[in-house]
Amino acid sequence: MTTQTLTLAGGCFWGMQDLIRREPGVISTRVGYTGGRVAHATYELVKTGHTGHAESIEIVFDPERTSLKRIYEIFFQIHDPTTIDRQGNDIGSQYRSAIFYADDEQKRIGEAVIKAVEASGLWPGKVVTRLEPLGDFWEAEDFHQDYLERYPDGYTCHFVRPDWKLPDGVLEAV
């Protein structure tokens, strides 16, 4: 089986992991830190907001069962891409909205989806999601992995927003 890997940031990684892992075709997820300047990033360092890292989720998926476009679509439904460095009660650059692209295809499709989301007018403001090249991904501590599976009533600021869905066919040309 051929797989693809995509890394996204959209606030606290617990809620993103919990919702994205449910998509058929997602093989595995892990949470961690990327986009920063410090090697071997840890929660203790990243939570200060001074390392440049974002709480992120690495998604491994089967492109024959789900598409890159579909993963992006879920991403934009479960977090608010119109708030700079914030999701819910979580504030700081470590909670920014970002697509960390690993190749030209991820960047190209990410750009197209961001433009489509912006043009749709369905979201509550201007889209501020950043496109950043993927650098090192530092896996988060065990405590953070699969957090909401272990603590189903734990904190999350992520939920599916049914009204924040691009109309069918919008991404077909991408």
JSON list of C-alpha atoms in Angstrom, two decimals:
[
{"chain": "A", "resi": 1, "resn": "MET", "atom": "CA", "xyz": [0.00, 0.00, 0.00]},
{"chain": "A", "resi": 2, "resn": "THR", "atom": "CA", "xyz": [1.18, 3.50, -0.83]},
{"chain": "A", "resi": 3, "resn": "THR", "atom": "CA", "xyz": [0.61, 6.15, 1.81]},
{"chain": "A", "resi": 4, "resn": "GLN", "atom": "CA", "xyz": [0.90, 9.92, 2.05]},
{"chain": "A", "resi": 5, "resn": "THR", "atom": "CA", "xyz": [1.73, 12.05, 5.07]},
{"chain": "A", "resi": 6, "resn": "LEU", "atom": "CA", "xyz": [0.35, 15.51, 5.78]},
{"chain": "A", "resi": 7, "resn": "THR", "atom": "CA", "xyz": [1.10, 17.81, 8.73]},
{"chain": "A", "resi": 8, "resn": "LEU", "atom": "CA", "xyz": [-1.42, 20.41, 9.87]},
{"chain": "A", "resi": 9, "resn": "ALA", "atom": "CA", "xyz": [-1.77, 22.87, 12.75]},
{"chain": "A", "resi": 10, "resn": "GLY", "atom": "CA", "xyz": [-5.04, 24.37, 13.92]},
{"chain": "A", "resi": 11, "resn": "GLY", "atom": "CA", "xyz": [-4.98, 24.92, 17.66]},
{"chain": "A", "resi": 12, "resn": "CYS", "atom": "CA", "xyz": [-4.65, 22.31, 20.37]},
{"chain": "A", "resi": 13, "resn": "PHE", "atom": "CA", "xyz": [-3.64, 19.08, 18.71]},
{"chain": "A", "resi": 14, "resn": "TRP", "atom": "CA", "xyz": [-5.89, 16.86, 20.88]},
{"chain": "A", "resi": 15, "resn": "GLY", "atom": "CA", "xyz": [-9.13, 17.83, 19.15]},
{"chain": "A", "resi": 16, "resn": "MET", "atom": "CA", "xyz": [-7.68, 17.77, 15.66]},
{"chain": "A", "resi": 17, "resn": "GLN", "atom": "CA", "xyz": [-6.32, 14.28, 16.18]},
{"chain": "A", "resi": 18, "resn": "ASP", "atom": "CA", "xyz": [-9.60, 13.03, 17.60]},
{"chain": "A", "resi": 19, "resn": "LEU", "atom": "CA", "xyz": [-11.68, 14.21, 14.62]},
{"chain": "A", "resi": 20, "resn": "ILE", "atom": "CA", "xyz": [-9.28, 13.60, 11.73]},
{"chain": "A", "resi": 21, "resn": "ARG", "atom": "CA", "xyz": [-8.47, 10.02, 12.75]},
{"chain": "A", "resi": 22, "resn": "ARG", "atom": "CA", "xyz": [-12.15, 9.13, 12.13]},
{"chain": "A", "resi": 23, "resn": "GLU", "atom": "CA", "xyz": [-11.89, 9.74, 8.39]},
{"chain": "A", "resi": 24, "resn": "PRO", "atom": "CA", "xyz": [-11.93, 6.45, 6.44]},
{"chain": "A", "resi": 25, "resn": "GLY", "atom": "CA", "xyz": [-8.51, 6.01, 4.90]},
{"chain": "A", "resi": 26, "resn": "VAL", "atom": "CA", "xyz": [-6.60, 7.68, 7.72]},
{"chain": "A", "resi": 27, "resn": "ILE", "atom": "CA", "xyz": [-4.13, 5.04, 8.82]},
{"chain": "A", "resi": 28, "resn": "SER", "atom": "CA", "xyz": [-2.44, 6.77, 11.73]},
{"chain": "A", "resi": 29, "resn": "THR", "atom": "CA", "xyz": [-2.00, 10.09, 13.45]},
{"chain": "A", "resi": 30, "resn": "ARG", "atom": "CA", "xyz": [0.45, 11.45, 15.95]},
{"chain": "A", "resi": 31, "resn": "VAL", "atom": "CA", "xyz": [0.68, 14.84, 17.58]},
{"chain": "A", "resi": 32, "resn": "GLY", "atom": "CA", "xyz": [3.81, 16.91, 17.91]},
{"chain": "A", "resi": 33, "resn": "TYR", "atom": "CA", "xyz": [5.53, 20.20, 17.24]},
{"chain": "A", "resi": 34, "resn": "THR", "atom": "CA", "xyz": [6.78, 21.69, 13.97]},
{"chain": "A", "resi": 35, "resn": "GLY", "atom": "CA", "xyz": [7.56, 25.02, 12.37]},
{"chain": "A", "resi": 36, "resn": "GLY", "atom": "CA", "xyz": [9.96, 26.23, 15.03]},
{"chain": "A", "resi": 37, "resn": "ARG", "atom": "CA", "xyz": [13.58, 27.05, 15.69]},
{"chain": "A", "resi": 38, "resn": "VAL", "atom": "CA", "xyz": [14.45, 24.69, 18.54]},
{"chain": "A", "resi": 39, "resn": "ALA", "atom": "CA", "xyz": [15.63, 21.10, 18.13]},
{"chain": "A", "resi": 40, "resn": "HIS", "atom": "CA", "xyz": [13.93, 18.40, 20.18]},
{"chain": "A", "resi": 41, "resn": "ALA", "atom": "CA", "xyz": [10.91, 20.57, 20.96]},
{"chain": "A", "resi": 42, "resn": "THR", "atom": "CA", "xyz": [8.90, 19.62, 24.04]},
{"chain": "A", "resi": 43, "resn": "TYR", "atom": "CA", "xyz": [5.61, 20.81, 25.45]},
{"chain": "A", "resi": 44, "resn": "GLU", "atom": "CA", "xyz": [7.43, 22.69, 28.21]},
{"chain": "A", "resi": 45, "resn": "LEU", "atom": "CA", "xyz": [9.31, 24.70, 25.58]},
{"chain": "A", "resi": 46, "resn": "VAL", "atom": "CA", "xyz": [6.53, 25.11, 23.01]},
{"chain": "A", "resi": 47, "resn": "LYS", "atom": "CA", "xyz": [3.87, 26.25, 25.48]},
{"chain": "A", "resi": 48, "resn": "THR", "atom": "CA", "xyz": [5.90, 29.41, 26.15]},
{"chain": "A", "resi": 49, "resn": "GLY", "atom": "CA", "xyz": [5.21, 30.58, 22.59]},
{"chain": "A", "resi": 50, "resn": "HIS", "atom": "CA", "xyz": [8.88, 31.50, 22.10]},
{"chain": "A", "resi": 51, "resn": "THR", "atom": "CA", "xyz": [10.12, 28.55, 19.99]},
{"chain": "A", "resi": 52, "resn": "GLY", "atom": "CA", "xyz": [8.14, 29.26, 16.82]},
{"chain": "A", "resi": 53, "resn": "HIS", "atom": "CA", "xyz": [6.63, 25.75, 16.87]},
{"chain": "A", "resi": 54, "resn": "ALA", "atom": "CA", "xyz": [2.96, 24.98, 16.39]},
{"chain": "A", "resi": 55, "resn": "GLU", "atom": "CA", "xyz": [1.07, 22.16, 18.02]},
{"chain": "A", "resi": 56, "resn": "SER", "atom": "CA", "xyz": [0.57, 19.95, 14.98]},
{"chain": "A", "resi": 57, "resn": "ILE", "atom": "CA", "xyz": [-0.83, 16.67, 13.81]},
{"chain": "A", "resi": 58, "resn": "GLU", "atom": "CA", "xyz": [0.91, 14.30, 11.43]},
{"chain": "A", "resi": 59, "resn": "ILE", "atom": "CA", "xyz": [-1.59, 12.32, 9.37]},
{"chain": "A", "resi": 60, "resn": "VAL", "atom": "CA", "xyz": [-0.70, 9.18, 7.42]},
{"chain": "A", "resi": 61, "resn": "PHE", "atom": "CA", "xyz": [-3.43, 8.23, 4.97]},
{"chain": "A", "resi": 62, "resn": "ASP", "atom": "CA", "xyz": [-4.20, 5.90, 2.08]},
{"chain": "A", "resi": 63, "resn": "PRO", "atom": "CA", "xyz": [-4.77, 8.11, -1.00]},
{"chain": "A", "resi": 64, "resn": "GLU", "atom": "CA", "xyz": [-6.88, 5.36, -2.57]},
{"chain": "A", "resi": 65, "resn": "ARG", "atom": "CA", "xyz": [-9.41, 5.66, 0.29]},
{"chain": "A", "resi": 66, "resn": "THR", "atom": "CA", "xyz": [-9.30, 9.40, 1.02]},
{"chain": "A", "resi": 67, "resn": "SER", "atom": "CA", "xyz": [-7.74, 12.33, -0.77]},
{"chain": "A", "resi": 68, "resn": "LEU", "atom": "CA", "xyz": [-5.48, 15.17, 0.20]},
{"chain": "A", "resi": 69, "resn": "LYS", "atom": "CA", "xyz": [-8.37, 17.50, -0.70]},
{"chain": "A", "resi": 70, "resn": "ARG", "atom": "CA", "xyz": [-10.67, 15.63, 1.69]},
{"chain": "A", "resi": 71, "resn": "ILE", "atom": "CA", "xyz": [-8.17, 15.93, 4.56]},
{"chain": "A", "resi": 72, "resn": "TYR", "atom": "CA", "xyz": [-7.90, 19.68, 3.87]},
{"chain": "A", "resi": 73, "resn": "GLU", "atom": "CA", "xyz": [-11.69, 19.92, 3.79]},
{"chain": "A", "resi": 74, "resn": "ILE", "atom": "CA", "xyz": [-11.98, 18.27, 7.22]},
{"chain": "A", "resi": 75, "resn": "PHE", "atom": "CA", "xyz": [-9.23, 20.55, 8.55]},
{"chain": "A", "resi": 76, "resn": "PHE", "atom": "CA", "xyz": [-11.13, 23.68, 7.55]},
{"chain": "A", "resi": 77, "resn": "GLN", "atom": "CA", "xyz": [-14.38, 22.34, 9.06]},
{"chain": "A", "resi": 78, "resn": "ILE", "atom": "CA", "xyz": [-12.98, 21.56, 12.50]},
{"chain": "A", "resi": 79, "resn": "HIS", "atom": "CA", "xyz": [-11.02, 24.71, 13.35]},
{"chain": "A", "resi": 80, "resn": "ASP", "atom": "CA", "xyz": [-11.45, 28.43, 12.80]},
{"chain": "A", "resi": 81, "resn": "PRO", "atom": "CA", "xyz": [-8.98, 29.46, 10.07]},
{"chain": "A", "resi": 82, "resn": "THR", "atom": "CA", "xyz": [-9.90, 33.13, 10.55]},
{"chain": "A", "resi": 83, "resn": "THR", "atom": "CA", "xyz": [-8.35, 33.68, 13.98]},
{"chain": "A", "resi": 84, "resn": "ILE", "atom": "CA", "xyz": [-4.70, 34.66, 14.13]},
{"chain": "A", "resi": 85, "resn": "ASP", "atom": "CA", "xyz": [-2.74, 32.55, 16.61]},
{"chain": "A", "resi": 86, "resn": "ARG", "atom": "CA", "xyz": [-5.83, 31.38, 18.42]},
{"chain": "A", "resi": 87, "resn": "GLN", "atom": "CA", "xyz": [-8.35, 28.57, 18.70]},
{"chain": "A", "resi": 88, "resn": "GLY", "atom": "CA", "xyz": [-10.96, 28.85, 21.42]},
{"chain": "A", "resi": 89, "resn": "ASN", "atom": "CA", "xyz": [-9.25, 29.58, 24.73]},
{"chain": "A", "resi": 90, "resn": "ASP", "atom": "CA", "xyz": [-5.82, 28.69, 23.34]},
{"chain": "A", "resi": 91, "resn": "ILE", "atom": "CA", "xyz": [-3.86, 31.81, 22.42]},
{"chain": "A", "resi": 92, "resn": "GLY", "atom": "CA", "xyz": [-0.36, 32.12, 20.98]},
{"chain": "A", "resi": 93, "resn": "SER", "atom": "CA", "xyz": [1.60, 31.34, 17.82]},
{"chain": "A", "resi": 94, "resn": "GLN", "atom": "CA", "xyz": [1.81, 27.71, 18.92]},
{"chain": "A", "resi": 95, "resn": "TYR", "atom": "CA", "xyz": [-1.95, 27.51, 18.17]},
{"chain": "A", "resi": 96, "resn": "ARG", "atom": "CA", "xyz": [-1.78, 29.05, 14.67]},
{"chain": "A", "resi": 97, "resn": "SER", "atom": "CA", "xyz": [-3.57, 27.70, 11.64]},
{"chain": "A", "resi": 98, "resn": "ALA", "atom": "CA", "xyz": [-1.00, 26.27, 9.23]},
{"chain": "A", "resi": 99, "resn": "ILE", "atom": "CA", "xyz": [-0.44, 23.75, 6.49]},
{"chain": "A", "resi": 100, "resn": "PHE", "atom": "CA", "xyz": [3.09, 22.39, 6.66]},
{"chain": "A", "resi": 101, "resn": "TYR", "atom": "CA", "xyz": [3.59, 21.16, 3.11]},
{"chain": "A", "resi": 102, "resn": "ALA", "atom": "CA", "xyz": [6.07, 18.40, 2.33]},
{"chain": "A", "resi": 103, "resn": "ASP", "atom": "CA", "xyz": [5.99, 18.74, -1.46]},
{"chain": "A", "resi": 104, "resn": "ASP", "atom": "CA", "xyz": [4.74, 20.88, -4.34]},
{"chain": "A", "resi": 105, "resn": "GLU", "atom": "CA", "xyz": [1.41, 19.02, -4.58]},
{"chain": "A", "resi": 106, "resn": "GLN", "atom": "CA", "xyz": [0.55, 19.65, -0.93]},
{"chain": "A", "resi": 107, "resn": "LYS", "atom": "CA", "xyz": [1.46, 23.31, -1.37]},
{"chain": "A", "resi": 108, "resn": "ARG", "atom": "CA", "xyz": [-0.48, 23.73, -4.63]},
{"chain": "A", "resi": 109, "resn": "ILE", "atom": "CA", "xyz": [-3.63, 22.05, -3.33]},
{"chain": "A", "resi": 110, "resn": "GLY", "atom": "CA", "xyz": [-3.30, 23.87, 0.01]},
{"chain": "A", "resi": 111, "resn": "GLU", "atom": "CA", "xyz": [-3.14, 27.22, -1.80]},
{"chain": "A", "resi": 112, "resn": "ALA", "atom": "CA", "xyz": [-6.18, 26.32, -3.90]},
{"chain": "A", "resi": 113, "resn": "VAL", "atom": "CA", "xyz": [-8.22, 25.19, -0.90]},
{"chain": "A", "resi": 114, "resn": "ILE", "atom": "CA", "xyz": [-7.33, 28.35, 1.05]},
{"chain": "A", "resi": 115, "resn": "LYS", "atom": "CA", "xyz": [-8.44, 30.48, -1.93]},
{"chain": "A", "resi": 116, "resn": "ALA", "atom": "CA", "xyz": [-11.68, 28.51, -2.24]},
{"chain": "A", "resi": 117, "resn": "VAL", "atom": "CA", "xyz": [-12.42, 28.82, 1.48]},
{"chain": "A", "resi": 118, "resn": "GLU", "atom": "CA", "xyz": [-11.72, 32.56, 1.35]},
{"chain": "A", "resi": 119, "resn": "ALA", "atom": "CA", "xyz": [-13.84, 33.08, -1.78]},
{"chain": "A", "resi": 120, "resn": "SER", "atom": "CA", "xyz": [-16.77, 31.09, -0.41]},
{"chain": "A", "resi": 121, "resn": "GLY", "atom": "CA", "xyz": [-17.66, 33.61, 2.29]},
{"chain": "A", "resi": 122, "resn": "LEU", "atom": "CA", "xyz": [-18.83, 30.72, 4.50]},
{"chain": "A", "resi": 123, "resn": "TRP", "atom": "CA", "xyz": [-16.23, 31.32, 7.20]},
{"chain": "A", "resi": 124, "resn": "PRO", "atom": "CA", "xyz": [-16.57, 34.27, 9.62]},
{"chain": "A", "resi": 125, "resn": "GLY", "atom": "CA", "xyz": [-13.65, 36.34, 8.35]},
{"chain": "A", "resi": 126, "resn": "LYS", "atom": "CA", "xyz": [-10.48, 36.44, 6.27]},
{"chain": "A", "resi": 127, "resn": "VAL", "atom": "CA", "xyz": [-8.58, 33.15, 6.18]},
{"chain": "A", "resi": 128, "resn": "VAL", "atom": "CA", "xyz": [-5.22, 33.48, 7.97]},
{"chain": "A", "resi": 129, "resn": "THR", "atom": "CA", "xyz": [-4.01, 29.88, 7.52]},
{"chain": "A", "resi": 130, "resn": "ARG", "atom": "CA", "xyz": [-0.31, 29.90, 6.72]},
{"chain": "A", "resi": 131, "resn": "LEU", "atom": "CA", "xyz": [1.45, 27.72, 4.18]},
{"chain": "A", "resi": 132, "resn": "GLU", "atom": "CA", "xyz": [4.83, 26.77, 5.61]},
{"chain": "A", "resi": 133, "resn": "PRO", "atom": "CA", "xyz": [7.41, 24.26, 4.39]},
{"chain": "A", "resi": 134, "resn": "LEU", "atom": "CA", "xyz": [7.55, 21.21, 6.61]},
{"chain": "A", "resi": 135, "resn": "GLY", "atom": "CA", "xyz": [10.66, 21.09, 8.77]},
{"chain": "A", "resi": 136, "resn": "ASP", "atom": "CA", "xyz": [11.45, 18.74, 11.60]},
{"chain": "A", "resi": 137, "resn": "PHE", "atom": "CA", "xyz": [8.47, 17.20, 13.37]},
{"chain": "A", "resi": 138, "resn": "TRP", "atom": "CA", "xyz": [9.07, 16.50, 17.03]},
{"chain": "A", "resi": 139, "resn": "GLU", "atom": "CA", "xyz": [6.66, 13.91, 18.41]},
{"chain": "A", "resi": 140, "resn": "ALA", "atom": "CA", "xyz": [4.80, 15.13, 21.48]},
{"chain": "A", "resi": 141, "resn": "GLU", "atom": "CA", "xyz": [5.07, 13.38, 24.81]},
{"chain": "A", "resi": 142, "resn": "ASP", "atom": "CA", "xyz": [3.10, 10.15, 25.33]},
{"chain": "A", "resi": 143, "resn": "PHE", "atom": "CA", "xyz": [0.62, 11.98, 27.55]},
{"chain": "A", "resi": 144, "resn": "HIS", "atom": "CA", "xyz": [-0.58, 13.98, 24.53]},
{"chain": "A", "resi": 145, "resn": "GLN", "atom": "CA", "xyz": [-0.92, 11.08, 22.09]},
{"chain": "A", "resi": 146, "resn": "ASP", "atom": "CA", "xyz": [-4.52, 9.87, 21.68]},
{"chain": "A", "resi": 147, "resn": "TYR", "atom": "CA", "xyz": [-5.51, 12.11, 24.59]},
{"chain": "A", "resi": 148, "resn": "LEU", "atom": "CA", "xyz": [-9.24, 12.31, 23.85]},
{"chain": "A", "resi": 149, "resn": "GLU", "atom": "CA", "xyz": [-9.48, 8.55, 23.35]},
{"chain": "A", "resi": 150, "resn": "ARG", "atom": "CA", "xyz": [-8.19, 8.11, 26.88]},
{"chain": "A", "resi": 151, "resn": "TYR", "atom": "CA", "xyz": [-10.13, 11.09, 28.29]},
{"chain": "A", "resi": 152, "resn": "PRO", "atom": "CA", "xyz": [-13.31, 11.38, 26.18]},
{"chain": "A", "resi": 153, "resn": "ASP", "atom": "CA", "xyz": [-14.56, 14.33, 28.23]},
{"chain": "A", "resi": 154, "resn": "GLY", "atom": "CA", "xyz": [-11.21, 16.14, 28.04]},
{"chain": "A", "resi": 155, "resn": "TYR", "atom": "CA", "xyz": [-10.68, 19.66, 26.73]},
{"chain": "A", "resi": 156, "resn": "THR", "atom": "CA", "xyz": [-11.15, 20.38, 23.05]},
{"chain": "A", "resi": 157, "resn": "CYS", "atom": "CA", "xyz": [-12.01, 23.47, 21.03]},
{"chain": "A", "resi": 158, "resn": "HIS", "atom": "CA", "xyz": [-12.58, 21.46, 17.84]},
{"chain": "A", "resi": 159, "resn": "PHE", "atom": "CA", "xyz": [-15.87, 20.33, 16.40]},
{"chain": "A", "resi": 160, "resn": "VAL", "atom": "CA", "xyz": [-17.34, 19.74, 12.96]},
{"chain": "A", "resi": 161, "resn": "ARG", "atom": "CA", "xyz": [-19.05, 22.85, 11.64]},
{"chain": "A", "resi": 162, "resn": "PRO", "atom": "CA", "xyz": [-21.55, 21.58, 9.02]},
{"chain": "A", "resi": 163, "resn": "ASP", "atom": "CA", "xyz": [-22.07, 25.07, 7.59]},
{"chain": "A", "resi": 164, "resn": "TRP", "atom": "CA", "xyz": [-18.34, 25.47, 6.94]},
{"chain": "A", "resi": 165, "resn": "LYS", "atom": "CA", "xyz": [-18.21, 23.09, 3.98]},
{"chain": "A", "resi": 166, "resn": "LEU", "atom": "CA", "xyz": [-17.31, 24.05, 0.47]},
{"chain": "A", "resi": 167, "resn": "PRO", "atom": "CA", "xyz": [-20.06, 23.28, -2.04]},
{"chain": "A", "resi": 168, "resn": "ASP", "atom": "CA", "xyz": [-19.73, 20.00, -3.87]},
{"chain": "A", "resi": 169, "resn": "GLY", "atom": "CA", "xyz": [-17.54, 20.25, -6.94]},
{"chain": "A", "resi": 170, "resn": "VAL", "atom": "CA", "xyz": [-15.55, 23.33, -5.84]},
{"chain": "A", "resi": 171, "resn": "LEU", "atom": "CA", "xyz": [-12.35, 21.35, -5.36]},
{"chain": "A", "resi": 172, "resn": "GLU", "atom": "CA", "xyz": [-12.79, 19.08, -8.37]},
{"chain": "A", "resi": 173, "resn": "ALA", "atom": "CA", "xyz": [-10.77, 21.37, -10.66]},
{"chain": "A", "resi": 174, "resn": "VAL", "atom": "CA", "xyz": [-7.85, 21.49, -8.23]}
]
